[in-house]
């Protein structure tokens, strides 16, 4: 199987990407990794030790985090992200991974790779951390701001298939993000979506409140892109504030400083557990090929996790299963 | 001034409510407190020491947390919450305070007290905690699930007036909850609302992301009731999860237990700071009288804070100012 990696996007590009590619190529000889980017940058980092299952696909432009997504994708046709998307579109790679500009990657999915037949709006599906360390796949997290009930139904079905094919969950429990657990709760969107989900061929468990997401009542959480963004960033903001307050409090006296020093590794563990994005790639579900978004701050370990994820999804025929499910609908 | 207190609603009813009323009556002789509830329950708790500026208004029914809001308000016409609302409606009290069923209180606001002329949808406006301890007034937090841009405009104007009259902020900074800071970001609702807010007679500072709410970039945060609920509960959920993870981590070894024991008061401080609801009543803005929601777990200190809040709002003519602003519009 062939996987394209945008080695120019993300905070630790290109070093982390090339390091992870070398490690992955050694571990999985059946996988060919295509490093997309500037060869003059990539070649010296690869050195002479580049294995046969790594190749370079030249792309001289880079889409930055401040680039306006759609404009950048249209104008920078020789950017690493667009070229990687084109490899998927042309069937030269089964998947692409990028930890660059999220908006631009969603635009690459729509405009370069293209929608999966039958899907109206692709959705971005990161994993949230849960207390039990298993995680919840939540979609959409910002690709589709004005979702219709039918879009939420498609998210539910795509999320279920993903959890089944990639994580081996037999009947993934699907929850609907809502303001209360009763079926009559919510806005017009969630009330109508509730009825659709109830009658869909999925394991729908009902509404899930934002306060209960991390308790993992469900395996797939469905929501519109606006609410999803609020959910994700509210949790990020609360976590960041709590850690700031803890820092203030724990450095307020000599004794507390001493005690806090002892607990430093414990605090680090908690912080890492809450960093749901860091170690999981988020698939853009609903495009005609596998597009995986790595967190902007992905290091080599995170990039390799994304490669592993792509391998599992390809190996288990995720895109073929999605195509079967929606084709002609 | 006369303030009605629903002494039957909330986790610590009626004890905390009566304790706070006695303390408030002693501190503010110009304030008459009307305790609404079952006299047979209230009288023994008041004892013989009840001051002249406390009276009892009999109400024999109670709306519970599991009651369906609108149905309960319609059927339980002799409930403490409905009777308190009627006192405001009839001009016999300038404000009512309840820490009972939130949905029912919003229904009391709409169906018993009535909308303020010119206001389409009232909004619930709790304070969020901020790192600097000042707080952000956020509305709507769940009264209006399918808000229109015009509703958000009214929330912005009502929130500004509240911050001005009750907290003395001269030109409250108003922010719009959104998925990015650029003006073109968001869904149809926020894009249209952005234009309305830009042209309104308020100090509009633009979009605020959910991750930045606790940094207090604004004094008033405007959003629809659905997103507001997601924001509020996502923060609650993240905070609760972090504290659970900390507990797990800090009791994982003998050393960490010892160190954590030293830091107990510090942890408690952080937790209390994040409990934004606990010590602030949330006004239901847009009804024709002052209706204040206390947190369900309000103790006597929190209830007294709500009474103080009501006094300030009444003393500074909040409802008259809101009436002037919207009357005839």
XYZ file of C-alpha atoms in Angstrom:
658
model
C 0.000 0.000 0.000
C 1.106 3.552 -0.769
C 0.739 6.461 1.662
C 1.554 10.091 0.789
C 2.935 12.312 3.539
C 2.871 16.104 3.317
C 6.271 16.615 4.926
C 6.139 20.428 4.786
C 3.116 21.090 7.053
C 3.046 21.292 10.856
C 5.161 22.709 13.652
C 7.807 19.992 13.465
C 8.007 19.699 9.686
C 9.944 18.327 7.980
C 12.158 16.606 10.589
C 9.472 14.747 12.547
C 7.793 13.604 9.343
C 10.933 12.161 7.820
C 11.977 10.532 11.071
C 8.562 8.857 11.377
C 8.636 7.790 7.722
C 12.026 6.115 8.139
C 10.844 4.282 11.209
C 7.563 3.227 9.552
C 9.308 2.097 6.355
C 11.598 -0.134 8.401
C 8.763 -1.607 10.440
C 6.299 -2.169 7.582
C 8.075 -3.326 4.410
C 4.709 -3.765 2.654
C 4.082 -0.026 2.881
C 5.498 2.495 0.412
C 5.775 6.028 1.778
C 5.748 8.962 -0.624
C 7.305 12.043 0.936
C 5.740 15.093 -0.702
C 7.737 18.325 -0.529
C 10.861 20.099 -1.599
C 13.486 17.437 -2.546
C 16.305 19.805 -1.604
C 14.952 19.896 1.920
C 14.000 16.238 2.118
C 17.050 14.583 0.519
C 19.666 15.745 3.038
C 17.431 14.638 5.910
C 16.893 11.221 4.368
C 20.616 10.804 3.823
C 21.959 7.892 1.844
C 20.174 5.401 4.020
C 16.759 5.867 2.397
C 15.128 2.441 2.036
C 13.506 1.266 -1.203
C 10.004 1.779 0.152
C 10.428 5.538 0.544
C 10.266 7.891 -2.430
C 10.071 11.645 -2.901
C 7.337 13.452 -4.835
C 8.508 16.999 -5.571
C 6.293 19.923 -4.524
C 7.920 23.312 -4.235
C 5.212 25.393 -2.579
C 3.976 25.267 1.014
C 0.559 26.217 2.391
C 1.084 28.059 5.683
C -1.178 28.310 8.711
C -2.115 31.880 7.849
C -3.082 31.107 4.268
C -6.772 31.493 3.423
C -7.716 27.813 2.854
C -9.720 27.763 -0.383
C -7.633 30.473 -2.025
C -4.395 28.717 -1.068
C -5.552 25.361 -2.421
C -6.608 26.957 -5.708
C -3.477 29.060 -6.184
C -0.743 26.888 -4.716
C -1.189 23.949 -7.040
C 2.423 22.898 -6.485
C 2.135 22.900 -2.700
C 2.971 19.725 -0.780
C -0.592 19.434 0.521
C -2.245 19.812 -2.880
C 0.241 17.464 -4.572
C -0.372 14.847 -1.872
C -4.115 15.211 -2.449
C -3.593 14.758 -6.165
C -1.714 11.494 -5.564
C -4.804 10.186 -3.748
C -7.154 11.525 -6.413
C -5.107 9.835 -9.167
C -4.942 6.528 -7.333
C -1.173 6.809 -6.857
C -1.586 6.722 -3.083
C -4.316 5.111 -0.981
C -4.001 7.740 1.729
C -2.486 11.117 2.515
C -1.431 12.504 5.879
C -0.885 16.186 6.659
C -0.397 18.122 9.862
C -0.632 21.482 8.101
C -3.414 24.118 7.890
C -6.679 22.342 8.848
C -8.957 24.510 6.716
C -6.710 24.016 3.701
C -6.677 20.242 4.215
C -10.485 20.196 4.271
C -10.416 22.210 1.035
C -7.918 19.730 -0.468
C -10.332 16.955 0.491
C -13.259 18.668 -1.230
C -11.561 20.305 -4.205
C -8.653 17.978 -5.003
C -9.564 14.511 -3.704
C -13.287 15.060 -4.173
C -16.385 13.934 -2.317
C -17.327 10.302 -2.002
C -20.341 9.607 -4.178
C -23.519 9.931 -2.099
C -21.937 12.079 0.619
C -23.145 15.663 0.805
C -20.621 17.108 3.250
C -17.415 15.500 4.501
C -16.757 15.713 8.235
C -13.548 15.961 10.269
C -13.392 13.256 12.926
C -10.788 13.587 15.699
C -10.713 11.399 18.788
C -11.566 12.875 22.188
C -9.793 11.445 25.243
C -11.913 9.583 27.756
C -11.368 8.637 31.366
C -10.970 4.994 30.351
C -8.331 5.859 27.709
C -10.426 4.413 24.882
C -11.607 7.636 23.300
C -14.613 8.897 21.363
C -14.597 9.628 17.642
C -16.392 12.958 17.241
C -17.587 14.442 13.966
C -17.975 16.967 12.512
C -15.354 19.151 14.144
C -15.504 22.107 11.817
C -15.718 21.088 8.166
C -19.434 21.854 7.832
C -20.704 24.917 9.695
C -24.383 24.751 8.706
C -25.147 21.057 8.871
C -28.542 19.663 7.963
C -30.082 16.647 9.757
C -29.200 14.445 6.771
C -25.534 15.394 7.156
C -25.601 14.302 10.797
C -27.084 10.977 9.693
C -24.227 10.490 7.231
C -21.696 11.387 9.951
C -23.246 8.747 12.182
C -22.973 6.082 9.502
C -19.430 7.040 8.436
C -18.263 7.255 12.046
C -19.715 3.824 12.781
C -17.965 2.283 9.786
C -14.672 3.937 10.768
C -14.846 2.681 14.357
C -15.707 -0.761 13.047
C -13.039 -0.993 10.334
C -10.202 0.849 12.081
C -10.828 0.114 15.756
C -12.609 -3.220 15.476
C -15.674 -2.205 17.466
C -18.505 -4.464 16.381
C -21.519 -2.262 17.017
C -20.199 1.207 17.761
C -22.526 3.160 20.017
C -23.541 6.417 18.353
C -24.541 9.452 20.435
C -25.953 12.818 19.356
C -24.429 15.891 21.008
C -27.321 17.716 22.610
C -28.384 19.939 25.507
C -30.175 17.189 27.402
C -30.649 13.446 27.284
C -34.412 13.367 26.579
C -35.371 12.821 22.934
C -37.408 16.034 22.748
C -34.440 18.223 23.767
C -32.415 20.440 21.499
C -32.754 22.745 18.542
C -34.550 22.047 15.268
C -31.413 20.401 13.859
C -30.913 17.884 16.652
C -34.631 17.132 17.037
C -34.913 16.165 13.375
C -31.557 14.371 13.393
C -32.670 12.356 16.422
C -35.541 10.848 14.416
C -33.255 10.043 11.485
C -30.675 8.399 13.746
C -33.323 6.366 15.542
C -34.385 4.818 12.241
C -30.883 4.342 10.809
C -29.031 1.004 10.609
C -26.692 2.016 13.450
C -26.464 1.448 17.197
C -27.945 4.806 18.248
C -27.942 5.335 22.010
C -29.581 8.771 22.091
C -28.476 12.244 23.146
C -25.207 12.908 24.947
C -24.609 16.124 26.872
C -21.355 18.046 26.444
C -20.515 17.406 30.096
C -20.661 13.627 29.545
C -18.591 13.334 26.353
C -15.421 12.416 28.230
C -17.235 9.690 30.199
C -17.425 7.706 26.923
C -21.081 6.910 26.867
C -20.666 6.433 23.122
C -17.998 5.431 20.573
C -19.096 7.955 17.932
C -20.357 11.434 18.789
C -22.287 13.238 16.080
C -22.717 17.023 15.836
C -22.650 19.940 13.426
C -19.301 21.592 12.744
C -20.112 24.768 14.658
C -21.127 23.005 17.879
C -18.243 20.581 17.449
C -15.775 23.444 17.339
C -17.342 25.022 20.444
C -17.154 21.663 22.249
C -13.529 21.021 21.317
C -12.270 24.522 22.048
C -14.287 24.912 25.249
C -12.585 21.793 26.588
C -9.189 23.057 25.455
C -9.853 26.424 27.081
C -11.066 24.919 30.348
C -8.064 22.573 30.521
C -5.618 25.359 29.786
C -7.243 27.615 32.412
C -7.191 24.910 35.073
C -3.501 24.226 34.470
C -2.756 27.957 34.644
C -4.701 28.268 37.906
C -2.891 25.222 39.292
C 0.441 26.768 38.384
C -0.527 30.018 40.148
C -1.774 28.173 43.219
C 1.077 25.690 43.454
C 3.788 28.307 43.262
C 2.111 30.535 45.852
C 4.244 29.348 48.781
C 7.509 27.568 49.457
C 5.740 24.454 50.790
C 3.328 24.222 47.887
C 6.235 24.663 45.468
C 8.078 21.769 47.086
C 5.047 19.483 47.056
C 4.183 20.464 43.493
C 7.736 19.649 42.440
C 7.257 16.078 43.633
C 4.051 15.806 41.615
C 5.417 17.208 38.365
C 5.333 13.875 36.480
C 1.752 13.288 37.658
C 0.636 16.672 36.370
C 2.355 15.962 33.088
C 0.458 12.664 32.786
C -2.892 14.365 33.302
C -2.049 17.073 30.819
C -1.008 14.519 28.222
C -4.227 12.539 28.675
C -6.259 15.677 28.001
C -4.271 16.394 24.846
C -6.646 14.336 22.789
C -5.419 15.693 19.490
C -1.768 15.125 20.008
C -1.509 11.427 19.383
C -4.283 10.731 16.930
C -4.774 11.656 13.337
C -8.277 12.836 12.466
C -9.729 11.376 9.277
C -11.692 13.617 6.942
C -14.586 11.233 6.349
C -16.652 11.505 3.189
C -13.954 12.196 0.619
C -13.058 9.713 -2.064
C -9.859 8.447 -0.472
C -8.245 8.486 2.920
C -7.230 11.963 4.132
C -5.807 12.129 7.644
C -5.175 15.318 9.588
C -2.340 15.157 12.082
C -2.280 17.696 14.923
C -0.226 20.800 14.086
C 2.194 19.982 16.875
C 2.657 16.347 15.817
C 6.089 14.954 16.605
C 7.613 11.833 15.044
C 5.669 9.538 17.397
C 2.360 11.183 16.491
C 3.166 11.072 12.776
C 3.958 7.394 13.023
C 0.657 6.810 14.817
C -1.097 8.501 11.882
C 0.763 6.224 9.447
C -0.292 3.176 11.498
C -3.871 4.452 11.450
C -3.769 4.879 7.675
C -2.382 1.344 7.243
C -5.162 -0.144 9.379
C -7.862 1.788 7.517
C -6.450 0.779 4.124
C -5.855 -2.809 5.181
C -9.435 -3.166 6.410
C -10.940 -1.625 3.282
C -12.447 1.472 4.902
C -12.927 3.490 1.712
C -14.382 0.509 -0.175
C -16.827 -0.071 2.686
C -17.829 3.610 2.714
C -18.258 3.521 -1.072
C -20.494 0.448 -0.809
C -22.557 2.103 1.900
C -23.247 5.378 0.139
C -22.815 4.661 -3.544
C -25.841 5.627 -5.543
C -27.629 7.072 -2.542
C -37.529 47.375 47.732
C -39.259 43.993 47.809
C -37.599 40.740 46.704
C -39.416 37.386 46.493
C -37.422 34.250 47.277
C -38.574 30.779 46.201
C -37.450 29.029 49.367
C -38.523 25.555 48.200
C -36.221 25.111 45.166
C -32.597 23.946 45.152
C -30.438 21.337 46.846
C -30.205 23.243 50.122
C -33.791 24.448 50.308
C -35.269 25.702 52.505
C -32.532 26.044 55.164
C -29.941 27.934 53.110
C -32.582 30.268 51.732
C -33.995 31.211 55.106
C -30.541 31.614 56.629
C -29.513 33.963 53.797
C -32.789 35.895 54.067
C -32.291 36.468 57.799
C -28.765 37.672 57.204
C -29.805 39.925 54.294
C -32.769 41.364 56.228
C -30.464 42.326 59.074
C -27.866 43.892 56.785
C -30.265 45.792 54.503
C -33.206 47.245 56.470
C -34.496 48.974 53.306
C -35.133 45.569 51.698
C -38.252 43.523 52.324
C -37.841 39.815 51.661
C -40.879 37.722 50.792
C -40.276 34.041 51.494
C -42.457 32.031 49.141
C -43.259 28.482 50.182
C -45.032 26.309 52.703
C -45.547 28.355 55.913
C -45.466 25.188 57.998
C -41.970 24.527 56.760
C -40.769 28.133 56.847
C -42.200 29.306 60.167
C -40.300 26.872 62.440
C -37.038 27.740 60.656
C -37.641 31.462 61.042
C -38.425 31.008 64.711
C -39.739 33.909 66.777
C -36.852 36.133 65.776
C -38.198 36.994 62.312
C -37.567 40.685 61.655
C -40.258 43.035 60.327
C -38.750 43.105 56.851
C -39.340 39.406 56.254
C -42.757 38.027 55.397
C -44.125 34.710 54.194
C -46.169 34.241 51.032
C -47.875 30.840 51.177
C -47.384 28.399 48.283
C -48.086 24.765 48.952
C -46.743 23.068 45.816
C -43.131 22.579 44.737
C -41.717 22.198 41.211
C -39.057 19.492 41.308
C -35.986 19.040 39.127
C -37.613 16.167 37.252
C -40.792 18.073 36.454
C -41.347 18.882 32.769
C -40.915 22.703 32.840
C -43.848 24.102 30.851
C -46.299 21.479 32.096
C -45.223 22.046 35.719
C -45.594 25.818 35.466
C -49.070 25.458 33.928
C -50.321 22.827 36.379
C -48.638 23.750 39.645
C -50.133 27.228 39.941
C -49.671 27.150 43.715
C -45.979 26.223 43.518
C -43.421 28.449 45.227
C -41.768 29.301 41.893
C -44.991 30.266 40.123
C -46.269 32.259 43.106
C -42.965 34.144 43.295
C -43.273 34.921 39.585
C -46.805 36.175 40.117
C -45.585 38.562 42.825
C -43.216 40.100 40.245
C -45.911 40.154 37.573
C -48.342 41.934 39.927
C -45.771 44.492 41.019
C -45.731 43.131 44.585
C -42.018 42.305 44.284
C -39.338 43.981 42.150
C -37.394 40.735 41.779
C -37.632 37.008 42.347
C -34.821 34.565 43.082
C -35.024 30.794 42.634
C -32.456 28.028 42.649
C -34.969 25.427 41.481
C -35.552 23.745 38.083
C -33.897 25.974 35.445
C -36.266 25.097 32.628
C -39.271 25.766 34.852
C -37.847 29.136 35.906
C -37.426 30.133 32.241
C -41.054 29.088 31.709
C -42.124 31.153 34.734
C -40.284 34.093 33.180
C -42.105 33.702 29.867
C -45.535 32.517 30.998
C -45.999 34.161 34.405
C -43.816 37.278 34.500
C -44.059 37.853 30.752
C -41.691 39.194 28.120
C -40.382 42.723 28.187
C -42.071 44.717 25.430
C -39.858 44.697 22.351
C -37.905 41.569 23.347
C -38.498 38.496 21.227
C -36.742 35.867 23.323
C -35.417 36.206 26.872
C -31.921 34.864 27.529
C -30.335 33.281 30.597
C -27.112 35.067 31.525
C -24.761 33.374 34.007
C -21.242 34.571 34.734
C -18.239 32.516 33.597
C -15.122 32.589 35.754
C -12.035 34.199 34.291
C -8.365 33.977 35.142
C -8.484 37.543 36.482
C -11.514 36.766 38.718
C -13.669 39.389 37.022
C -15.885 37.104 34.988
C -17.777 37.206 31.719
C -21.551 37.504 31.442
C -22.590 34.972 28.816
C -26.003 34.767 27.175
C -28.016 32.897 26.114
C -27.222 29.754 28.068
C -30.192 27.659 27.105
C -33.438 29.636 27.083
C -33.610 29.952 23.288
C -32.449 26.936 21.293
C -33.041 28.266 17.788
C -31.867 31.856 18.030
C -32.091 34.261 15.103
C -29.472 36.955 14.473
C -31.887 39.586 15.850
C -32.093 37.673 19.126
C -28.295 37.751 19.447
C -28.406 41.511 18.879
C -30.910 41.881 21.715
C -28.749 39.686 23.956
C -25.789 41.945 23.242
C -27.750 45.064 24.149
C -29.338 43.552 27.271
C -26.019 42.102 28.429
C -24.321 45.481 27.967
C -26.989 47.267 29.995
C -26.753 44.631 32.740
C -22.959 44.898 32.994
C -23.298 48.666 33.067
C -26.096 48.915 35.636
C -25.140 46.024 37.897
C -21.350 45.881 37.578
C -20.635 49.535 36.747
C -18.675 48.816 33.566
C -18.896 51.926 31.439
C -18.546 50.469 27.958
C -18.825 46.712 28.311
C -16.911 44.871 25.601
C -19.230 42.548 23.711
C -17.889 39.434 21.971
C -19.644 36.941 19.691
C -18.958 33.253 20.371
C -17.602 31.853 17.135
C -15.283 29.283 15.592
C -12.583 31.785 14.642
C -11.728 35.422 15.165
C -12.047 36.631 11.557
C -15.341 38.336 10.702
C -16.123 35.899 7.861
C -15.950 32.854 10.174
C -18.881 30.877 11.461
C -22.287 29.618 10.477
C -25.113 31.588 8.848
C -26.338 32.711 12.276
C -23.059 34.185 13.487
C -22.153 35.724 10.128
C -25.407 37.672 10.021
C -25.272 38.473 13.733
C -21.730 39.826 13.270
C -23.022 42.483 10.875
C -25.870 43.440 13.200
C -23.518 43.726 16.191
C -21.042 45.812 14.218
C -23.730 48.391 13.545
C -25.315 48.326 17.013
C -24.830 51.020 19.702
C -22.573 48.739 21.737
C -18.843 48.214 22.195
C -18.529 45.191 19.876
C -15.045 43.694 19.849
C -15.670 40.883 17.344
C -15.613 37.117 17.486
C -14.333 35.185 20.511
C -13.347 31.508 20.267
C -14.556 29.036 22.879
C -10.944 28.449 23.947
C -10.527 32.150 24.811
C -13.716 32.760 26.799
C -11.973 32.316 30.165
C -9.238 34.771 29.195
C -11.872 37.553 29.452
C -11.383 39.218 26.152
C -14.908 40.546 26.589
C -17.368 41.486 29.352
C -20.432 40.124 27.571
C -20.367 36.972 25.442
C -23.239 36.493 23.033
C -24.381 33.143 21.606
C -27.438 31.067 20.833
C -28.834 28.866 23.595
C -27.697 25.617 22.011
C -24.054 26.649 21.599
C -24.147 28.293 25.011
C -25.192 25.041 26.614
C -22.453 23.138 24.771
C -19.875 25.731 25.886
C -20.953 25.672 29.519
C -21.252 21.906 29.815
C -18.075 21.177 27.847
C -16.160 23.299 30.362
C -17.887 21.576 33.267
C -17.099 18.185 31.757
C -13.450 19.017 31.083
C -12.993 20.406 34.598
C -14.630 17.400 36.183
C -12.496 15.003 34.104
C -9.273 16.812 34.930
C -10.018 16.692 38.641
C -10.858 12.988 38.388
C -7.599 12.314 36.519
C -5.680 14.335 39.107
C -7.244 12.312 41.890
C -6.273 9.059 40.145
C -2.730 10.289 39.512
C -2.138 11.836 42.916
C -3.239 8.772 44.845
C -1.151 6.426 42.712
C 1.787 6.245 45.135
C 2.581 6.927 48.776
C 4.801 9.909 47.924
C 2.277 11.473 45.606
C -0.447 11.010 48.226
C 1.686 12.817 50.783
C 2.499 15.694 48.465
C -1.117 15.938 47.298
C -2.257 16.100 50.915
C -0.144 19.223 51.418
C -1.731 20.796 48.358
C -5.346 20.014 49.219
C -6.332 23.636 49.975
C -4.723 24.741 46.701
C -6.699 22.208 44.698
C -9.854 23.307 46.457
C -9.154 26.918 45.497
C -8.767 26.027 41.838
C -11.909 23.957 41.878
C -13.873 26.747 43.497
C -12.650 29.267 40.941
C -13.875 27.034 38.126
C -17.277 26.694 39.789
C -18.500 29.772 38.016
C -22.136 29.072 38.744
C -21.817 28.520 42.417
C -21.538 32.065 43.650
C -23.473 34.032 41.083
C -27.128 34.262 40.268
C -27.912 34.284 36.556
C -30.500 36.851 35.467
C -33.111 35.858 32.919
C -32.836 38.971 30.764
C -35.757 40.077 28.636
C -38.646 39.415 30.974
C -40.716 42.216 32.474
C -39.159 42.156 35.920
C -36.045 40.833 37.546
C -35.838 37.012 37.603
C -32.613 35.568 39.005
C -31.583 31.930 38.808
C -29.378 30.696 41.626
C -27.294 27.565 41.075
C -29.066 24.398 42.180
C -26.393 23.789 44.797
C -26.557 27.336 46.193
C -25.768 27.552 49.885
C -26.647 30.472 52.163
C -23.623 32.490 50.968
C -24.596 32.030 47.319
C -28.225 32.894 48.020
C -27.157 36.061 49.788
C -24.983 36.980 46.818
C -28.057 36.637 44.612
C -30.021 38.905 46.956
C -27.205 41.465 46.823
C -27.226 41.213 43.029
C -30.983 41.789 42.922
C -30.641 44.825 45.215
C -27.963 46.365 42.975
C -29.992 45.743 39.821
C -33.159 47.208 41.365
C -31.303 50.138 42.931
C -29.708 51.048 39.611
C -32.957 50.815 37.672
C -32.022 47.900 35.413
C -35.541 46.973 34.335
C -36.489 50.623 33.696
C -33.348 51.028 31.562
C -34.164 47.845 29.598
C -37.745 49.035 29.142
C -36.537 52.408 27.830
C -34.142 50.672 25.445
C -36.583 48.254 23.863
C -39.990 49.791 24.391
C -41.860 50.232 21.159
C -39.126 48.583 19.108
